[in-house]
Structures are given as C-alpha cells and as structure tokens.
Amino acid sequence: MLLELQNLGKSFGEHEVLRDVNAGVERGDRIGIIGANGTGKTTLLRILCGESLPDAGDAAFGTGVTTGYLEQNARLDPSLDIYATMRLVFTPALDAMQEMDALQKQLAADPHNAELTEKIAHCTAVIDAMDAYNMDTQIKKVLNGMGFPADTWTKLAGVLSGGEQTRLRLARLLLERPDLLILDEPTNHLDLETMEWLENYLKAYRGAVLVVSHDRYFLDAVCTRIWELRGKSIKTYRGNYSAYLPQREAADERQQKLHDAAVEKAAKLQDYVDRNLVRASTTKMAQSRRKQLEKLEIVETPDHRGVGAELSL
C-alpha cells in the first residue's frame, strides 16, 4: 500500500469539507479524482502533499514512498534553460558521480580501504537507481514527448509562456518518477499530440497516479479507478470515467430507494402514534412505535450535483 487514508477529516472554521474519508492507493493504480466544485478536491491534494494538515484521521504513506505533485502555480528558476531545468532532477546522481571519481582515485592509492569501497558502492547505488548514465536519453525522450523540440532546449525558463512553464514543470515531474504522482489538471496547455503522449506515458507508469481532471476523455484513457468526492467523503468506483457513470447511477438509485422506504416507514409510525397515543388500550404500543421512530435513521437523498456536466466533452 503506497497510501492509506484513514478517517480523514478537514474543516475550515465551521465549514466541514472532508469527513471520515477512507481510501487506499496501491502501486499501479491510476485514479481519477472528480467532484463538483467545492467538494474538497484541492483540500485533499494539499493534505496529501503536506501543505495542509487534517483535523482528524491520517494520510499514511508506506515506508520510503516518494511523492511528486504538479501544482498549478509552482515556479521555475528563470535563469536556467529548459535542458538545465530537466537536468536538475539528476543532481543527486551527478553529485554521486563526482564523489565517486574522487573516491576511486583515493582507492587506487589505498586499494584495501574497506570504507572507501563502501562509499563507492553507495554512490553506485544512487547512480543506478536514477539510471543516470542514460540521463540525456531520458531527458530528450520526455522533452520531445511534452512538446519541447531540440531547438527550444536553450530557451530560458524565465521567457517561457505560462502554458510552456506548466508543461516544463510536468515534464520535470515525470522525469523524477516518484512512487505516487499527483497531478492537478495536467492536460491544461497541452495539444492533442502531447496529450496522447502523456496518456501513454501514464498508462505505463510503474508507480501510482492520482489525477484531478475535468477532461473525461483523458480520465477514460488513463484511469483504472475513480474517486468521487461527494457528501464530504470519497466514493470509489472501478474502471475509468465511462465505467463510473452507470455505477454512480445504480448507487444513487439504491440510495434513493432506501431513503424513500425510510420516509414511508417514518410516516406510518408517526401516523400510528398520532392516532393511538391517547388511547388507553393502545398507549404502550404507540409508545413503542414512537421509540422506533426516534431511532429510525433516514438515509439522505443522493447529491445530484452532476460532475459529468462539469467535465469537458
């Protein structure tokens, strides 16, 4: 389990946004997060990224799980060009390479030094984990896929348009390959060719993906599960967005039937109480019905705020 949400709750003053949210993320999951505006999508992402703390419950990550978040307003170093921005991802491996060169020279003078050998092994592990010897190949693949041809790589990040900067942030995040990739409207500013490349990239992603999107076709192409934020909690559905729609409709029908049945039962109990409470012969039965009425829980009617209407067609 990469992530487990346990009875998660969040309020802003008296306004409760999330309550008793329970859900989990496994490696390989590609989960679309949907919901009407104001249902807590941004709040949930902020909690998962550590920018906000829950008021109740917990968002528990697995040991050593790495996360990456594409936020809409993150900033790039304006003095770095596109290629150097991507190369920053490999800083730990590049530092390890430099350190290993120095260590190997020391080891040549002292070949039986076990401490030096151990440090070299650590550097090698860092380099291999990032596949750093193929750094240039990885960078070029992602830049080309995200719509940055080679003749743009020397452009400074500071002169890029807002849309280009968003694409570059996304490209860098993809190159980092975190265990859990969290994306907020990733298809903004993407043309069809780039969007198709991103869809294929995410479908083959080895980690897990959480994505907030209003693009139903993107959700259909990428997602294997849907989290719907509704009623201050999460309802989970299997499959992509198209598979979610009939499941939600069936769930709403079941909930409406439960509501209607409870309302009908409450009405009958109340009618019996009203007619018999004052009659000596039936008072005890009426009091029993009244207790049943007090304990009766009426299921809420489904929240029909349609997220479908808010998704791009």
C-alpha positions as semicolon CSV with decimal commas, in nm:
position;residue;x (nm);y (nm);z (nm)
1;M;0,000;0,000;0,000
2;L;0,150;0,331;-0,108
3;L;-0,108;0,547;0,066
4;E;-0,396;0,485;0,304
5;L;-0,650;0,748;0,405
6;Q;-0,788;0,667;0,748
7;N;-1,098;0,851;0,876
8;L;-0,961;1,172;0,728
9;G;-1,139;1,496;0,819
10;K;-1,083;1,864;0,745
11;S;-1,278;2,177;0,833
12;F;-1,231;2,548;0,783
13;G;-1,391;2,713;1,083
14;E;-1,745;2,576;1,099
15;H;-1,736;2,464;0,736
16;E;-1,665;2,089;0,719
17;V;-1,509;1,989;0,388
18;L;-1,398;1,628;0,444
19;R;-1,533;1,375;0,695
20;D;-1,438;1,011;0,760
21;V;-1,258;0,973;0,429
22;N;-1,123;0,620;0,384
23;A;-0,942;0,504;0,071
24;G;-0,617;0,343;-0,040
25;V;-0,367;0,363;-0,325
26;E;-0,172;0,061;-0,449
27;R;0,124;0,059;-0,687
28;G;-0,007;0,060;-1,042
29;D;-0,328;0,244;-0,957
30;R;-0,427;0,529;-1,184
31;I;-0,703;0,711;-1,001
32;G;-0,912;0,998;-1,131
33;I;-1,040;1,237;-0,865
34;I;-1,366;1,406;-0,959
35;G;-1,637;1,605;-0,786
36;A;-1,844;1,918;-0,815
37;N;-1,671;2,246;-0,737
38;G;-1,629;2,299;-0,365
39;T;-1,634;1,930;-0,269
40;G;-1,274;1,928;-0,144
41;K;-1,053;1,814;-0,432
42;T;-0,791;2,085;-0,378
43;T;-0,810;2,041;0,000
44;L;-0,742;1,669;-0,038
45;L;-0,442;1,729;-0,265
46;R;-0,297;1,984;-0,023
47;I;-0,319;1,730;0,259
48;L;-0,155;1,458;0,050
49;C;0,130;1,691;-0,042
50;G;0,189;1,802;0,315
51;E;0,078;2,160;0,253
52;S;-0,212;2,122;0,493
53;L;-0,277;1,902;0,797
54;P;-0,602;1,710;0,851
55;D;-0,812;1,791;1,157
56;A;-0,893;1,424;1,205
57;G;-0,760;1,091;1,085
58;D;-0,446;1,042;0,883
59;A;-0,297;1,015;0,535
60;A;-0,048;0,732;0,595
61;F;0,221;0,674;0,333
62;G;0,411;0,349;0,304
63;T;0,772;0,339;0,423
64;G;1,002;0,518;0,181
65;V;0,723;0,617;-0,058
66;T;0,815;0,921;-0,269
67;T;0,556;1,166;-0,398
68;G;0,554;1,428;-0,669
69;Y;0,291;1,699;-0,710
70;L;0,212;1,906;-1,015
71;E;0,073;2,227;-0,870
72;Q;-0,065;2,498;-1,093
73;N;0,137;2,790;-0,954
74;A;0,481;2,639;-0,884
75;R;0,781;2,844;-1,000
76;L;1,085;2,755;-1,210
77;D;1,431;2,907;-1,187
78;P;1,409;3,176;-1,459
79;S;1,787;3,176;-1,512
80;L;1,804;2,811;-1,619
81;D;1,731;2,695;-1,970
82;I;1,488;2,413;-2,047
83;Y;1,753;2,140;-2,061
84;A;1,926;2,255;-1,740
85;T;1,587;2,261;-1,566
86;M;1,541;1,896;-1,652
87;R;1,899;1,811;-1,560
88;L;1,831;1,931;-1,203
89;V;1,637;1,609;-1,148
90;F;1,966;1,418;-1,164
91;T;2,155;1,637;-0,916
92;P;2,191;1,357;-0,656
93;A;2,331;1,120;-0,919
94;L;2,562;1,384;-1,068
95;D;2,696;1,462;-0,722
96;A;2,745;1,089;-0,664
97;M;2,939;1,060;-0,991
98;Q;3,168;1,342;-0,891
99;E;3,221;1,195;-0,545
100;M;3,288;0,850;-0,691
101;D;3,561;0,985;-0,918
102;A;3,740;1,129;-0,616
103;L;3,688;0,810;-0,414
104;Q;3,825;0,589;-0,692
105;K;4,143;0,795;-0,707
106;Q;4,182;0,753;-0,331
107;L;4,114;0,380;-0,362
108;A;4,384;0,346;-0,627
109;A;4,634;0,471;-0,371
110;D;4,481;0,258;-0,092
111;P;4,320;-0,047;-0,260
112;H;4,236;-0,232;0,062
113;N;4,043;0,052;0,226
114;A;3,704;-0,101;0,309
115;E;3,549;0,235;0,398
116;L;3,629;0,376;0,055
117;T;3,485;0,066;-0,110
118;E;3,163;0,104;0,086
119;K;3,130;0,471;-0,009
120;I;3,183;0,386;-0,376
121;A;2,912;0,119;-0,353
122;H;2,671;0,379;-0,208
123;C;2,748;0,621;-0,492
124;T;2,693;0,345;-0,746
125;A;2,353;0,264;-0,593
126;V;2,242;0,628;-0,623
127;I;2,356;0,646;-0,985
128;D;2,193;0,315;-1,081
129;A;1,865;0,400;-0,906
130;M;1,830;0,708;-1,127
131;D;1,967;0,533;-1,437
132;A;2,191;0,839;-1,457
133;Y;2,424;0,703;-1,724
134;N;2,121;0,728;-1,956
135;M;2,035;1,075;-1,827
136;D;2,050;1,250;-2,165
137;T;1,834;0,985;-2,330
138;Q;1,572;1,016;-2,058
139;I;1,567;1,395;-2,073
140;K;1,537;1,404;-2,452
141;K;1,256;1,147;-2,451
142;V;1,041;1,341;-2,205
143;L;1,113;1,683;-2,356
144;N;1,022;1,566;-2,705
145;G;0,709;1,393;-2,574
146;M;0,600;1,704;-2,385
147;G;0,631;1,924;-2,692
148;F;0,979;2,072;-2,649
149;P;1,180;2,004;-2,967
150;A;1,561;2,025;-2,954
151;D;1,575;2,379;-3,093
152;T;1,392;2,507;-2,781
153;W;1,615;2,349;-2,517
154;T;1,838;2,654;-2,475
155;K;1,545;2,887;-2,404
156;L;1,547;3,026;-2,051
157;A;1,258;2,923;-1,830
158;G;1,202;3,288;-1,749
159;V;1,098;3,373;-2,107
160;L;0,855;3,085;-2,145
161;S;0,483;3,150;-2,152
162;G;0,266;3,038;-1,863
163;G;0,149;2,734;-2,057
164;E;0,505;2,639;-2,153
165;Q;0,618;2,667;-1,792
166;T;0,334;2,436;-1,684
167;R;0,440;2,182;-1,946
168;L;0,803;2,206;-1,834
169;R;0,708;2,155;-1,469
170;L;0,511;1,849;-1,570
171;A;0,799;1,720;-1,783
172;R;1,042;1,756;-1,492
173;L;0,800;1,583;-1,256
174;L;0,761;1,288;-1,494
175;L;1,138;1,257;-1,510
176;E;1,158;1,236;-1,130
177;R;0,942;0,920;-1,138
178;P;0,803;0,934;-0,782
179;D;0,617;0,634;-0,642
180;L;0,300;0,843;-0,624
181;L;0,244;1,102;-0,894
182;I;-0,018;1,365;-0,805
183;L;-0,142;1,576;-1,095
184;D;-0,380;1,873;-1,086
185;E;-0,536;1,938;-1,428
186;P;-0,231;1,808;-1,621
187;T;-0,393;1,845;-1,964
188;N;-0,417;2,222;-1,943
189;H;-0,199;2,381;-2,214
190;L;-0,142;2,050;-2,395
191;D;-0,214;1,998;-2,763
192;L;-0,366;1,670;-2,881
193;E;-0,033;1,511;-2,975
194;T;0,126;1,592;-2,639
195;M;-0,186;1,478;-2,455
196;E;-0,176;1,144;-2,635
197;W;0,192;1,102;-2,543
198;L;0,113;1,181;-2,177
199;E;-0,175;0,933;-2,173
200;N;0,051;0,654;-2,299
201;Y;0,325;0,751;-2,054
202;L;0,089;0,740;-1,757
203;K;-0,069;0,411;-1,864
204;A;0,275;0,252;-1,850
205;Y;0,380;0,430;-1,529
206;R;0,527;0,189;-1,274
207;G;0,416;0,387;-0,971
208;A;0,066;0,514;-0,897
209;V;-0,109;0,821;-1,035
210;L;-0,368;1,045;-0,869
211;V;-0,512;1,297;-1,111
212;V;-0,770;1,572;-1,081
213;S;-0,910;1,648;-1,424
214;H;-1,220;1,784;-1,593
215;D;-1,128;1,608;-1,920
216;R;-1,347;1,299;-1,940
217;Y;-1,158;1,158;-2,239
218;F;-0,829;1,182;-2,050
219;L;-0,990;1,008;-1,750
220;D;-1,122;0,737;-1,981
221;A;-0,783;0,683;-2,145
222;V;-0,573;0,673;-1,826
223;C;-0,772;0,580;-1,516
224;T;-0,840;0,238;-1,367
225;R;-1,040;0,375;-1,074
226;I;-1,242;0,686;-0,992
227;W;-1,260;0,864;-0,657
228;E;-1,572;1,078;-0,642
229;L;-1,576;1,344;-0,374
230;R;-1,936;1,381;-0,269
231;G;-2,109;1,430;0,062
232;K;-1,779;1,527;0,232
233;S;-1,632;1,183;0,164
234;I;-1,495;0,962;-0,113
235;K;-1,688;0,702;-0,304
236;T;-1,466;0,463;-0,503
237;Y;-1,564;0,316;-0,839
238;R;-1,381;0,061;-1,052
239;G;-1,282;0,141;-1,406
240;N;-1,250;0,467;-1,597
241;Y;-1,491;0,760;-1,616
242;S;-1,730;0,590;-1,858
243;A;-1,746;0,286;-1,629
244;Y;-1,809;0,512;-1,329
245;L;-2,122;0,677;-1,469
246;P;-2,356;0,373;-1,466
247;Q;-2,214;0,262;-1,129
248;R;-2,295;0,602;-0,980
249;E;-2,644;0,595;-1,130
250;A;-2,710;0,249;-0,982
251;A;-2,575;0,357;-0,641
252;D;-2,794;0,667;-0,647
253;E;-3,100;0,457;-0,728
254;R;-3,028;0,226;-0,434
255;Q;-2,977;0,521;-0,201
256;Q;-3,298;0,687;-0,319
257;K;-3,494;0,366;-0,260
258;L;-3,354;0,337;0,093
259;H;-3,445;0,700;0,158
260;D;-3,798;0,659;0,025
261;A;-3,854;0,340;0,225
262;A;-3,732;0,506;0,547
263;V;-3,951;0,812;0,490
264;E;-4,253;0,590;0,426
265;K;-4,186;0,387;0,741
266;A;-4,144;0,705;0,946
267;A;-4,475;0,837;0,817
268;K;-4,657;0,516;0,911
269;L;-4,504;0,511;1,259
270;Q;-4,594;0,876;1,313
271;D;-4,949;0,818;1,194
272;Y;-4,991;0,525;1,436
273;V;-4,851;0,731;1,725
274;D;-5,079;1,025;1,645
275;R;-5,389;0,803;1,634
276;N;-5,321;0,579;1,933
277;L;-5,105;0,754;2,192
278;V;-5,403;0,888;2,387
279;R;-5,599;0,559;2,379
280;A;-5,553;0,359;2,696
281;S;-5,577;0,026;2,515
282;T;-5,301;0,106;2,267
283;T;-5,082;0,356;2,453
284;K;-4,797;0,111;2,515
285;M;-4,790;0,008;2,151
286;A;-4,792;0,373;2,047
287;Q;-4,503;0,450;2,281
288;S;-4,312;0,155;2,131
289;R;-4,373;0,293;1,782
290;R;-4,255;0,635;1,895
291;K;-3,927;0,485;2,022
292;Q;-3,883;0,311;1,687
293;L;-3,945;0,642;1,516
294;E;-3,685;0,817;1,729
295;K;-3,423;0,551;1,646
296;L;-3,506;0,540;1,276
297;E;-3,224;0,675;1,058
298;I;-3,336;0,821;0,730
299;V;-3,078;0,782;0,454
300;E;-3,001;1,110;0,280
301;T;-3,117;1,156;-0,075
302;P;-2,836;1,134;-0,333
303;D;-2,647;1,453;-0,404
304;H;-2,735;1,511;-0,767
305;R;-2,486;1,785;-0,832
306;G;-2,359;1,650;-1,160
307;V;-1,985;1,630;-1,203
308;G;-2,047;1,499;-1,551
309;A;-2,178;1,836;-1,660
310;E;-1,854;1,998;-1,549
311;L;-1,626;1,765;-1,746
312;S;-1,505;1,855;-2,091
313;L;-1,691;1,674;-2,366
